[in-house]
Short mmCIF file of C-alpha atoms in Angstrom, two decimals:
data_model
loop_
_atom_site.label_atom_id
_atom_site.label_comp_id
_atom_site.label_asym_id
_atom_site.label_seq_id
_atom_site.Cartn_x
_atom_site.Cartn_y
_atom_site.Cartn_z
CA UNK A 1 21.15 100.58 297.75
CA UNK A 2 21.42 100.87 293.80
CA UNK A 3 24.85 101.72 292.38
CA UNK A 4 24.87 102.83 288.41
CA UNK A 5 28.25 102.65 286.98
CA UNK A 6 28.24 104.15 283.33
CA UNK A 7 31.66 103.60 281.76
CA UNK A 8 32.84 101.14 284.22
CA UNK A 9 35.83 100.26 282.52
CA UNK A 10 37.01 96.92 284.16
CA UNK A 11 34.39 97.44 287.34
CA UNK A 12 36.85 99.07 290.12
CA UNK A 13 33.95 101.43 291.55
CA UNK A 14 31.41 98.38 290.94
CA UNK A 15 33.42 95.82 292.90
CA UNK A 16 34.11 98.20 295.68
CA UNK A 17 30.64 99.35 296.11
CA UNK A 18 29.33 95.52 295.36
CA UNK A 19 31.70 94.35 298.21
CA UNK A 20 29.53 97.10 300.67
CA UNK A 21 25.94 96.11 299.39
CA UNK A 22 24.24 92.82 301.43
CA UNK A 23 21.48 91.10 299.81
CA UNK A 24 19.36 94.06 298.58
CA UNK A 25 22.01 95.88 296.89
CA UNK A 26 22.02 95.69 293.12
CA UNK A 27 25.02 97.06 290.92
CA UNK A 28 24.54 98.19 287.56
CA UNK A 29 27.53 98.14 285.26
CA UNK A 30 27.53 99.57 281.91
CA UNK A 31 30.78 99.61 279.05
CA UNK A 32 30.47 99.38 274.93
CA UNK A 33 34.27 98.22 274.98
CA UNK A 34 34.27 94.25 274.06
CA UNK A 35 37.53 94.06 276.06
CA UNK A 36 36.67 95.97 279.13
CA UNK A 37 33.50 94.18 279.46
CA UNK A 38 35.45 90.73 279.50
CA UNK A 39 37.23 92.56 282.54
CA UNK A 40 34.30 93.66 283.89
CA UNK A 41 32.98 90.10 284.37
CA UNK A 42 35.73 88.94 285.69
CA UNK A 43 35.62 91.45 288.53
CA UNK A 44 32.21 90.67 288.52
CA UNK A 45 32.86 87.15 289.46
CA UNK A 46 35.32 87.58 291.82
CA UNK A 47 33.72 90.68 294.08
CA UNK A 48 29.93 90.49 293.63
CA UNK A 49 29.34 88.75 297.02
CA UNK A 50 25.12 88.96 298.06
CA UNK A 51 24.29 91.70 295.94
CA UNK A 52 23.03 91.36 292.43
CA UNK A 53 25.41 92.94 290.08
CA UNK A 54 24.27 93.37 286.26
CA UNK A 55 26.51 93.85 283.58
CA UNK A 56 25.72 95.49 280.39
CA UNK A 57 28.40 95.17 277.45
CA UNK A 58 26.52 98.69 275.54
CA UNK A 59 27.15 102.55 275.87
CA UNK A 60 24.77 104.96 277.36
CA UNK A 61 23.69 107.82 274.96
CA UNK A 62 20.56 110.26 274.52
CA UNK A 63 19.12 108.06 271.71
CA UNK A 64 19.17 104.15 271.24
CA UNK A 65 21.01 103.36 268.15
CA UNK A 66 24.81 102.49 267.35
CA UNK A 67 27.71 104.69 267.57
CA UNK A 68 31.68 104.29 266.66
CA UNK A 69 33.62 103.93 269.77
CA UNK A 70 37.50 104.59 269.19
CA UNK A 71 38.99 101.70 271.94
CA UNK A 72 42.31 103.15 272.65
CA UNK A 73 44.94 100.64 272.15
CA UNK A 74 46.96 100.45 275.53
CA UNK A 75 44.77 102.87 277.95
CA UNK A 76 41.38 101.73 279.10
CA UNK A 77 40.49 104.62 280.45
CA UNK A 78 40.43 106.43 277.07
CA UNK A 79 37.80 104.92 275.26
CA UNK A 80 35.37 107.40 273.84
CA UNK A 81 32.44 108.17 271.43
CA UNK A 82 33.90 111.70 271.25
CA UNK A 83 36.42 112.39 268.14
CA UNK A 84 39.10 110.29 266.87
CA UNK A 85 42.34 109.11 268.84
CA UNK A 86 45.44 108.27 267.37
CA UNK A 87 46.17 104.93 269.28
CA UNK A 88 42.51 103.59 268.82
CA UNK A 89 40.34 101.40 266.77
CA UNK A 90 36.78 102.66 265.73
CA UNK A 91 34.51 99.73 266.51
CA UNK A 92 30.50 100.00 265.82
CA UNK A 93 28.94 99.49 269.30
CA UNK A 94 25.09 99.57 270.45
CA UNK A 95 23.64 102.52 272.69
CA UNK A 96 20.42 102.88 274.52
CA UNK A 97 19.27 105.89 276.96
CA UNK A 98 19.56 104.97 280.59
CA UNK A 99 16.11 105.53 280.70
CA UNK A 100 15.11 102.48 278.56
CA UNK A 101 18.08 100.38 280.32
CA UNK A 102 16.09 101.21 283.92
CA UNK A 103 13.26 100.29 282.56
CA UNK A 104 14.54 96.56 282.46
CA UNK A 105 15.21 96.91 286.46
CA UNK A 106 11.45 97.15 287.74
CA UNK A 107 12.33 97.88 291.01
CA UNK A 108 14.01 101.90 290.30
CA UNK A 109 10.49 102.06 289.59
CA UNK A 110 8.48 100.69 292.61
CA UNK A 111 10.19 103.84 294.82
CA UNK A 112 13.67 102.81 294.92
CA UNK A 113 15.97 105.58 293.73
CA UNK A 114 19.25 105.13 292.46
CA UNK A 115 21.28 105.87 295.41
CA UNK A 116 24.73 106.85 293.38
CA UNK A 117 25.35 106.92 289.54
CA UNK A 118 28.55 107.50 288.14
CA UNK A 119 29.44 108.85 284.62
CA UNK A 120 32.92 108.68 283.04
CA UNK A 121 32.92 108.65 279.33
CA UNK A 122 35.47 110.60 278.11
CA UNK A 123 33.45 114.27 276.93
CA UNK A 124 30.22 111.95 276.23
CA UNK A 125 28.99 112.80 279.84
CA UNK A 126 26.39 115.45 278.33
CA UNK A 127 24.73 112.82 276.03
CA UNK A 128 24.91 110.33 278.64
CA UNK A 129 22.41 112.71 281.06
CA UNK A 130 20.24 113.99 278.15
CA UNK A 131 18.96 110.06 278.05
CA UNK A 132 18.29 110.31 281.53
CA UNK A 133 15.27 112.55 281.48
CA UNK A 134 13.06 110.37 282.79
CA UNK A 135 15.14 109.18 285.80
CA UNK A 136 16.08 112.87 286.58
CA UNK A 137 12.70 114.13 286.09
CA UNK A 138 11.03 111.42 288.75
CA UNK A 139 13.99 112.55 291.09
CA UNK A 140 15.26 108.86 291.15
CA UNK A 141 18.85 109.89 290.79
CA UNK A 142 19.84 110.98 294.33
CA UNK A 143 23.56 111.63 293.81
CA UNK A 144 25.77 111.86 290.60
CA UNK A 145 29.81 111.73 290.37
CA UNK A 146 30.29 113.04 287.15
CA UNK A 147 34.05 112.88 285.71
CA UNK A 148 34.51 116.85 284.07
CA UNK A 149 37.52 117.21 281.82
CA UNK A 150 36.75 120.82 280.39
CA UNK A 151 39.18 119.84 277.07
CA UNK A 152 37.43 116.93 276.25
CA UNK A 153 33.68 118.51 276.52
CA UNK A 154 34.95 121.24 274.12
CA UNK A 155 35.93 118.97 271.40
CA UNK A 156 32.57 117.32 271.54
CA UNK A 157 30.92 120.68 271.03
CA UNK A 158 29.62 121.03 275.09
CA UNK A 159 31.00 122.99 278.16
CA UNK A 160 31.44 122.08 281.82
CA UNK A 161 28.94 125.39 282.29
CA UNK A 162 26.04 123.42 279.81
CA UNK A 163 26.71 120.20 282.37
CA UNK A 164 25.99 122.01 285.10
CA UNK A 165 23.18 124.28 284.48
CA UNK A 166 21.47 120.80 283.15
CA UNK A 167 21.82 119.39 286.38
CA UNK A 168 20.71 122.09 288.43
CA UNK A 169 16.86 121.95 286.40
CA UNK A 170 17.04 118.87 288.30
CA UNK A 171 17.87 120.18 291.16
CA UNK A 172 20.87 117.88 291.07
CA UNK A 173 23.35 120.31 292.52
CA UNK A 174 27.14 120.37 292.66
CA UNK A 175 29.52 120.36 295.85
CA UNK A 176 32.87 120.95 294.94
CA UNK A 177 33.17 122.54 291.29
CA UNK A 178 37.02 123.37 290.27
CA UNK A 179 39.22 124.65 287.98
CA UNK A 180 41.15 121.81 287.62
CA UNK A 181 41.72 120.02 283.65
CA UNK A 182 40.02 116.99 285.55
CA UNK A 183 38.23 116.57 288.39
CA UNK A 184 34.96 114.22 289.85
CA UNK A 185 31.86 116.31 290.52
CA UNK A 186 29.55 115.28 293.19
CA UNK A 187 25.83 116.32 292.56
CA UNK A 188 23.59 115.77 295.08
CA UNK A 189 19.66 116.31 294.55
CA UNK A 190 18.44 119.33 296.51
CA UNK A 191 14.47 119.17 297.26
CA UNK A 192 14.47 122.95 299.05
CA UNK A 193 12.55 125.39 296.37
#
């Protein structure tokens, strides 16, 4: 299986799916934050197991260049290329499309798909899937948990409704939708029509 964790924070998802994956598995673990990649490793080190487990200290956007990332000062979780925080500090931080970072992991492209990705970045989950075109496109995404925090979309300038009507041209289709101010979305590709 292949596991894509975009915003992985200090690798919770990525060591618990790592733990589950023999030999064959491979783990792909992405964060732009300097001190939640240092976390990330760690975790790494102590839960990768069989399976190989890559670790990318860079943010996933729909161009490759550099962005300002505001690293919030005592939450983790609330690092984010969208807007300014109050308790952060703006760092300069590279990006790349997760198209061109799959293209360094030959072997999403000798017919195996990506099994799970997840994406939780704070309101930068729309520019996040516009640099997957090529992955959705060849159908190598299979299923997508996709953090949705309505608020947080809006202040970047996207909605929950652009999110999901992107998806669904690639047949990447939701099962649980809500009306929550947070919630994980499932999408799971649909092949019928």
């Amino acid at each position: 299986a292949v596991f894509i964790d975009i915003g992985a924070n200090a690798g919770f998802y990525s060591a618990l799916v790592a733990k589950r994956l023999g030999q064959d598995g491979l783990v792909l673990s992405i964060d732009p934050s300097p001190r939640e990649y240092a976390r990330l490793l760690w975790a790494r080190e102590h839960n990768a197991h069989a399976c190989r487990w890559i670790c990318l200290n860079e943010g996933a956007s729909f161009e490759s260049s550099t962005l300002e990332l505001q690293v919030h000062s005592n939450h983790t979780g609330m690092n984010s290329f969208a807007g300014k925080e109050m308790n952060a500090t703006s760092i300069t931080v590279p990006v790349r499309t997760m198209d061109s970072m799959a293209l360094q992991l030959p072997d999403l492209y000798e017919g195996r798909p990506i099994d799970l990705m997840k994406i939780d970045v704070e309101g930068w989950e729309p520019q996040v899937l516009q640099g997957c075109n090529m992955l959705l496109e060849r159908k190598l995404i299979l299923k997508l948990i996709v953090e949705i925090t309505p608020d947080w979309l809006k202040q970047n300038g996207r909605s929950k409704e652009e999110l999901y009507t992107y998806l669904k041209a690639f047949k990447l289709m939701p099962t649980n939708s809500s009306d929550s101010w947070q919630y994980d979305e499932l999408f799971e590709l649909s092949l019928d029509n």
